[in-house]
mmCIF file of C-alpha atoms in Angstrom:
data_model
loop_
_atom_site.group_PDB
_atom_site.id
_atom_site.type_symbol
_atom_site.label_atom_id
_atom_site.label_comp_id
_atom_site.label_asym_id
_atom_site.label_seq_id
_atom_site.Cartn_x
_atom_site.Cartn_y
_atom_site.Cartn_z
ATOM 1 C CA UNK A 60 -9.189 -4.678 18.906
ATOM 2 C CA UNK A 61 -5.771 -3.170 19.595
ATOM 3 C CA UNK A 62 -3.690 -5.010 22.198
ATOM 4 C CA UNK A 63 -1.590 -3.522 25.000
ATOM 5 C CA UNK A 64 1.788 -1.889 24.321
ATOM 6 C CA UNK A 65 1.051 -1.533 20.625
ATOM 7 C CA UNK A 66 2.540 1.588 19.026
ATOM 8 C CA UNK A 67 0.919 3.301 16.025
ATOM 9 C CA UNK A 68 2.749 6.257 14.474
ATOM 10 C CA UNK A 69 0.836 8.297 11.894
ATOM 11 C CA UNK A 70 -0.102 8.878 9.251
ATOM 12 C CA UNK A 71 -1.830 5.487 9.505
ATOM 13 C CA UNK A 72 -5.266 4.476 8.256
ATOM 14 C CA UNK A 73 -6.704 1.173 9.509
ATOM 15 C CA UNK A 74 -9.963 -0.404 8.319
ATOM 16 C CA UNK A 75 -12.698 -2.181 10.263
ATOM 17 C CA UNK A 76 -12.694 -5.473 12.128
ATOM 18 C CA UNK A 77 -8.939 -5.870 12.503
ATOM 19 C CA UNK A 78 -7.457 -7.833 15.410
ATOM 20 C CA UNK A 79 -4.140 -6.253 16.392
ATOM 21 C CA UNK A 80 -2.265 -8.037 19.153
ATOM 22 C CA UNK A 81 0.091 -6.752 21.863
ATOM 23 C CA UNK A 82 3.492 -5.194 21.185
ATOM 24 C CA UNK A 83 2.707 -4.512 17.527
ATOM 25 C CA UNK A 84 4.453 -1.593 15.815
ATOM 26 C CA UNK A 85 2.693 0.101 12.881
ATOM 27 C CA UNK A 86 3.845 3.167 10.998
ATOM 28 C CA UNK A 87 7.278 3.623 12.500
ATOM 29 C CA UNK A 88 9.940 4.961 10.108
ATOM 30 C CA UNK A 89 11.710 2.545 7.816
ATOM 31 C CA UNK A 90 15.093 3.721 9.055
ATOM 32 C CA UNK A 91 16.738 5.885 11.711
ATOM 33 C CA UNK A 92 18.678 8.971 10.694
ATOM 34 C CA UNK A 93 21.249 11.173 12.363
ATOM 35 C CA UNK A 94 19.440 14.336 11.292
ATOM 36 C CA UNK A 95 16.115 15.580 12.645
ATOM 37 C CA UNK A 96 12.848 14.151 11.357
ATOM 38 C CA UNK A 97 10.041 16.532 10.405
ATOM 39 C CA UNK A 98 7.943 17.683 13.338
ATOM 40 C CA UNK A 99 4.845 16.113 11.779
ATOM 41 C CA UNK A 100 5.099 12.762 10.018
ATOM 42 C CA UNK A 101 2.667 13.808 7.307
ATOM 43 C CA UNK A 102 4.727 16.785 6.077
ATOM 44 C CA UNK A 103 7.103 14.928 3.776
ATOM 45 C CA UNK A 104 6.174 15.314 0.089
ATOM 46 C CA UNK A 105 5.286 12.103 -1.720
ATOM 47 C CA UNK A 106 8.336 10.417 -3.199
ATOM 48 C CA UNK A 107 10.865 12.461 -1.232
ATOM 49 C CA UNK A 108 13.691 10.022 -0.373
ATOM 50 C CA UNK A 109 15.118 12.417 2.212
ATOM 51 C CA UNK A 110 12.169 12.191 4.589
ATOM 52 C CA UNK A 111 9.850 9.466 5.799
ATOM 53 C CA UNK A 112 6.175 10.180 6.071
ATOM 54 C CA UNK A 113 4.144 8.420 3.366
ATOM 55 C CA UNK A 114 2.404 6.382 6.022
ATOM 56 C CA UNK A 115 0.610 3.044 6.222
ATOM 57 C CA UNK A 116 -2.815 1.951 5.003
ATOM 58 C CA UNK A 117 -4.267 -1.317 6.326
ATOM 59 C CA UNK A 118 -7.543 -2.802 5.109
ATOM 60 C CA UNK A 119 -10.151 -4.695 7.120
ATOM 61 C CA UNK A 120 -10.523 -8.029 8.928
ATOM 62 C CA UNK A 121 -6.812 -8.725 9.293
ATOM 63 C CA UNK A 122 -5.334 -10.711 12.164
ATOM 64 C CA UNK A 123 -2.075 -9.096 13.214
ATOM 65 C CA UNK A 124 -0.425 -11.082 15.968
ATOM 66 C CA UNK A 125 1.987 -10.002 18.693
ATOM 67 C CA UNK A 126 5.293 -8.310 17.823
ATOM 68 C CA UNK A 127 4.409 -7.758 14.167
ATOM 69 C CA UNK A 128 6.001 -4.622 12.696
ATOM 70 C CA UNK A 129 4.863 -2.598 9.683
ATOM 71 C CA UNK A 130 7.102 0.286 8.581
ATOM 72 C CA UNK A 131 5.697 3.350 6.904
ATOM 73 C CA UNK A 132 6.589 4.212 3.340
ATOM 74 C CA UNK A 133 9.459 6.385 2.202
ATOM 75 C CA UNK A 134 8.642 6.607 -1.522
ATOM 76 C CA UNK A 135 5.032 5.433 -1.381
ATOM 77 C CA UNK A 136 2.464 4.401 1.191
ATOM 78 C CA UNK A 137 3.055 0.979 2.718
ATOM 79 C CA UNK A 138 -0.193 -0.828 1.934
ATOM 80 C CA UNK A 139 -1.699 -3.963 3.469
ATOM 81 C CA UNK A 140 -4.961 -5.343 2.066
ATOM 82 C CA UNK A 141 -7.802 -7.109 3.855
ATOM 83 C CA UNK A 142 -8.399 -10.595 5.293
ATOM 84 C CA UNK A 143 -4.716 -11.264 5.901
ATOM 85 C CA UNK A 144 -3.065 -13.242 8.680
ATOM 86 C CA UNK A 145 0.255 -11.951 9.987
ATOM 87 C CA UNK A 146 1.786 -14.200 12.617
ATOM 88 C CA UNK A 147 4.062 -13.445 15.542
ATOM 89 C CA UNK A 148 7.161 -11.369 14.856
ATOM 90 C CA UNK A 149 6.627 -11.073 11.107
ATOM 91 C CA UNK A 150 7.796 -7.864 9.445
ATOM 92 C CA UNK A 151 6.455 -5.798 6.540
ATOM 93 C CA UNK A 152 9.095 -3.300 5.453
ATOM 94 C CA UNK A 153 8.735 0.227 4.118
ATOM 95 C CA UNK A 154 7.037 0.823 0.758
ATOM 96 C CA UNK A 155 5.688 -2.741 0.504
ATOM 97 C CA UNK A 156 2.386 -3.567 -1.184
ATOM 98 C CA UNK A 157 0.620 -6.554 0.389
ATOM 99 C CA UNK A 158 -2.586 -7.813 -1.212
ATOM 100 C CA UNK A 159 -5.745 -9.368 0.188
ATOM 101 C CA UNK A 160 -5.800 -12.750 1.904
ATOM 102 C CA UNK A 161 -2.035 -12.896 2.379
ATOM 103 C CA UNK A 162 -0.491 -15.039 5.119
ATOM 104 C CA UNK A 163 2.931 -14.135 6.521
ATOM 105 C CA UNK A 164 4.047 -16.717 9.073
ATOM 106 C CA UNK A 165 6.100 -16.194 12.219
ATOM 107 C CA UNK A 166 9.527 -14.567 11.771
ATOM 108 C CA UNK A 167 9.072 -14.059 8.034
ATOM 109 C CA UNK A 168 10.610 -10.778 6.877
ATOM 110 C CA UNK A 169 10.233 -8.669 3.753
ATOM 111 C CA UNK A 170 12.723 -6.171 2.432
ATOM 112 C CA UNK A 171 11.560 -2.743 1.331
ATOM 113 C CA UNK A 172 9.485 -2.178 -1.824
ATOM 114 C CA UNK A 173 8.281 -5.792 -2.097
ATOM 115 C CA UNK A 174 4.955 -6.560 -3.766
ATOM 116 C CA UNK A 175 3.089 -9.562 -2.381
ATOM 117 C CA UNK A 176 0.004 -10.330 -4.431
ATOM 118 C CA UNK A 177 -3.362 -11.609 -3.187
ATOM 119 C CA UNK A 178 -3.467 -15.000 -1.512
ATOM 120 C CA UNK A 179 0.291 -15.511 -1.272
ATOM 121 C CA UNK A 180 1.692 -17.421 1.697
ATOM 122 C CA UNK A 181 5.128 -16.840 3.221
ATOM 123 C CA UNK A 182 6.262 -19.738 5.410
ATOM 124 C CA UNK A 183 7.949 -19.425 8.799
ATOM 125 C CA UNK A 184 11.245 -17.591 8.670
ATOM 126 C CA UNK A 185 11.071 -16.810 4.956
ATOM 127 C CA UNK A 186 13.115 -13.798 3.862
ATOM 128 C CA UNK A 187 12.371 -11.558 0.877
ATOM 129 C CA UNK A 188 15.071 -9.393 -0.680
ATOM 130 C CA UNK A 189 14.189 -5.794 -1.452
ATOM 131 C CA UNK A 190 11.862 -5.226 -4.438
ATOM 132 C CA UNK A 191 10.905 -8.891 -4.748
ATOM 133 C CA UNK A 192 7.519 -9.674 -6.308
ATOM 134 C CA UNK A 193 5.551 -12.696 -5.080
ATOM 135 C CA UNK A 194 2.688 -13.676 -7.354
ATOM 136 C CA UNK A 195 -0.906 -14.372 -6.343
ATOM 137 C CA UNK A 196 -1.434 -17.679 -4.595
ATOM 138 C CA UNK A 197 2.293 -18.416 -4.427
ATOM 139 C CA UNK A 198 3.635 -20.462 -1.523
ATOM 140 C CA UNK A 199 7.101 -19.707 -0.125
ATOM 141 C CA UNK A 200 8.531 -22.552 1.941
ATOM 142 C CA UNK A 201 9.706 -21.944 5.485
ATOM 143 C CA UNK A 202 13.239 -20.648 5.838
ATOM 144 C CA UNK A 203 13.511 -19.787 2.152
ATOM 145 C CA UNK A 204 15.479 -16.776 0.909
ATOM 146 C CA UNK A 205 13.736 -15.135 -2.049
ATOM 147 C CA UNK A 206 15.912 -13.024 -4.347
ATOM 148 C CA UNK A 207 13.828 -12.944 -7.528
ATOM 149 C CA UNK A 208 10.202 -12.930 -8.664
ATOM 150 C CA UNK A 209 8.060 -15.924 -7.722
ATOM 151 C CA UNK A 210 5.256 -16.636 -10.177
ATOM 152 C CA UNK A 211 1.544 -16.958 -9.544
ATOM 153 C CA UNK A 212 0.379 -20.152 -7.816
ATOM 154 C CA UNK A 213 3.828 -21.685 -7.698
ATOM 155 C CA UNK A 214 5.741 -23.222 -4.797
ATOM 156 C CA UNK A 215 9.251 -21.952 -4.084
ATOM 157 C CA UNK A 216 11.691 -23.325 -1.511
ATOM 158 C CA UNK A 217 15.375 -23.131 -0.653
ATOM 159 C CA UNK A 218 18.214 -20.644 -0.372
ATOM 160 C CA UNK A 219 18.088 -19.137 -2.878
ATOM 161 C CA UNK A 220 14.432 -19.994 -3.373
ATOM 162 C CA UNK A 221 13.618 -21.893 -6.560
ATOM 163 C CA UNK A 222 10.245 -22.805 -8.004
ATOM 164 C CA UNK A 223 9.613 -26.508 -7.483
ATOM 165 C CA UNK A 224 6.079 -26.855 -8.784
ATOM 166 C CA UNK A 225 2.537 -25.553 -9.012
ATOM 167 C CA UNK A 226 0.467 -24.759 -5.926
ATOM 168 C CA UNK A 227 -2.187 -27.332 -6.760
ATOM 169 C CA UNK A 228 -3.754 -27.141 -3.298
ATOM 170 C CA UNK A 229 -4.144 -23.376 -3.548
ATOM 171 C CA UNK A 230 -5.790 -23.592 -6.960
ATOM 172 C CA UNK A 231 -8.060 -26.445 -5.857
ATOM 173 C CA UNK A 232 -9.257 -24.408 -2.890
ATOM 174 C CA UNK A 233 -10.273 -21.699 -5.343
ATOM 175 C CA UNK A 234 -12.425 -24.128 -7.282
ATOM 176 C CA UNK A 235 -10.077 -25.061 -10.130
ATOM 177 C CA UNK A 236 -10.287 -28.690 -11.280
ATOM 178 C CA UNK A 237 -7.302 -30.929 -12.032
ATOM 179 C CA UNK A 238 -7.694 -30.731 -15.809
ATOM 180 C CA UNK A 239 -7.661 -26.928 -15.782
ATOM 181 C CA UNK A 240 -4.663 -26.878 -13.440
ATOM 182 C CA UNK A 241 -2.779 -29.079 -15.898
ATOM 183 C CA UNK A 242 -3.618 -26.715 -18.771
ATOM 184 C CA UNK A 243 -2.480 -23.718 -16.703
ATOM 185 C CA UNK A 244 0.782 -25.430 -15.728
ATOM 186 C CA UNK A 245 3.035 -24.183 -18.565
ATOM 187 C CA UNK A 246 1.834 -20.590 -18.085
ATOM 188 C CA UNK A 247 2.333 -20.770 -14.332
ATOM 189 C CA UNK A 248 5.887 -21.979 -14.898
ATOM 190 C CA UNK A 249 6.588 -19.140 -17.340
ATOM 191 C CA UNK A 250 6.931 -21.438 -20.344
ATOM 192 C CA UNK A 251 3.828 -20.414 -22.318
ATOM 193 C CA UNK A 252 1.218 -17.699 -22.664
ATOM 194 C CA UNK A 253 -1.992 -17.594 -20.655
ATOM 195 C CA UNK A 254 -4.367 -20.244 -22.066
ATOM 196 C CA UNK A 255 -8.025 -19.565 -22.736
ATOM 197 C CA UNK A 256 -9.592 -21.500 -19.861
ATOM 198 C CA UNK A 257 -12.663 -20.883 -17.718
ATOM 199 C CA UNK A 258 -11.857 -19.807 -14.168
ATOM 200 C CA UNK A 259 -14.024 -18.610 -11.270
ATOM 201 C CA UNK A 260 -14.758 -14.893 -11.662
ATOM 202 C CA UNK A 261 -12.517 -13.479 -8.946
ATOM 203 C CA UNK A 262 -9.670 -15.819 -9.848
ATOM 204 C CA UNK A 263 -10.004 -14.996 -13.545
ATOM 205 C CA UNK A 264 -9.659 -11.295 -12.752
ATOM 206 C CA UNK A 265 -6.607 -11.931 -10.577
ATOM 207 C CA UNK A 266 -4.902 -14.165 -13.135
ATOM 208 C CA UNK A 267 -5.453 -11.652 -15.935
ATOM 209 C CA UNK A 268 -4.107 -8.834 -13.748
ATOM 210 C CA UNK A 269 -0.963 -10.853 -13.030
ATOM 211 C CA UNK A 270 -0.515 -11.674 -16.713
ATOM 212 C CA UNK A 271 -0.864 -7.984 -17.641
ATOM 213 C CA UNK A 272 1.294 -6.607 -14.807
ATOM 214 C CA UNK A 273 3.709 -3.761 -15.621
ATOM 215 C CA UNK A 274 6.945 -4.744 -17.315
ATOM 216 C CA UNK A 275 9.013 -3.555 -14.344
ATOM 217 C CA UNK A 276 7.334 -6.254 -12.249
ATOM 218 C CA UNK A 277 8.264 -9.048 -14.645
#
């Protein structure tokens, strides 16, 4: 479903089963310029900072509520995964990578080039500085201003946002018991290496991917 008054500017690729509400804007340029844009949005070479045109890719089964905006990439394709929930007036900026199962609450805003990993949750009115990385399963409290990386399955609140604990609820919902959460605690807080613990298959893959992420994302 695509609601009334929604604007989609290519190149945009959208998967199946998405619910896109009214007055949504997808694929519009990340910025306005005094000079002319290319006649076709898909003509800009990849990684050319002088022209927009790297587009937007959105997965499947997302709920994108009214007045959400998603800007197309300048250096890379703005990418949104599947099974996400993007509430009223939230904004995904140019060149962002948003994983699967992400929730971005009303009026939450990302700067450009942010990477939001699978299962992360941005509370109402949260603000992400450019190039911020939010780890899988992390919870950002409402109204928080995030200026630095937030680790996997942690809770961060405040301005500037600071990690206040482990997202126990998020881990429990993924089938992790209390004893295992306690063992994972030091790693989640960045104080120790990843322990050798048994985790559900999909979570184990996600945790290992986060632990092995590129150095520039650490």
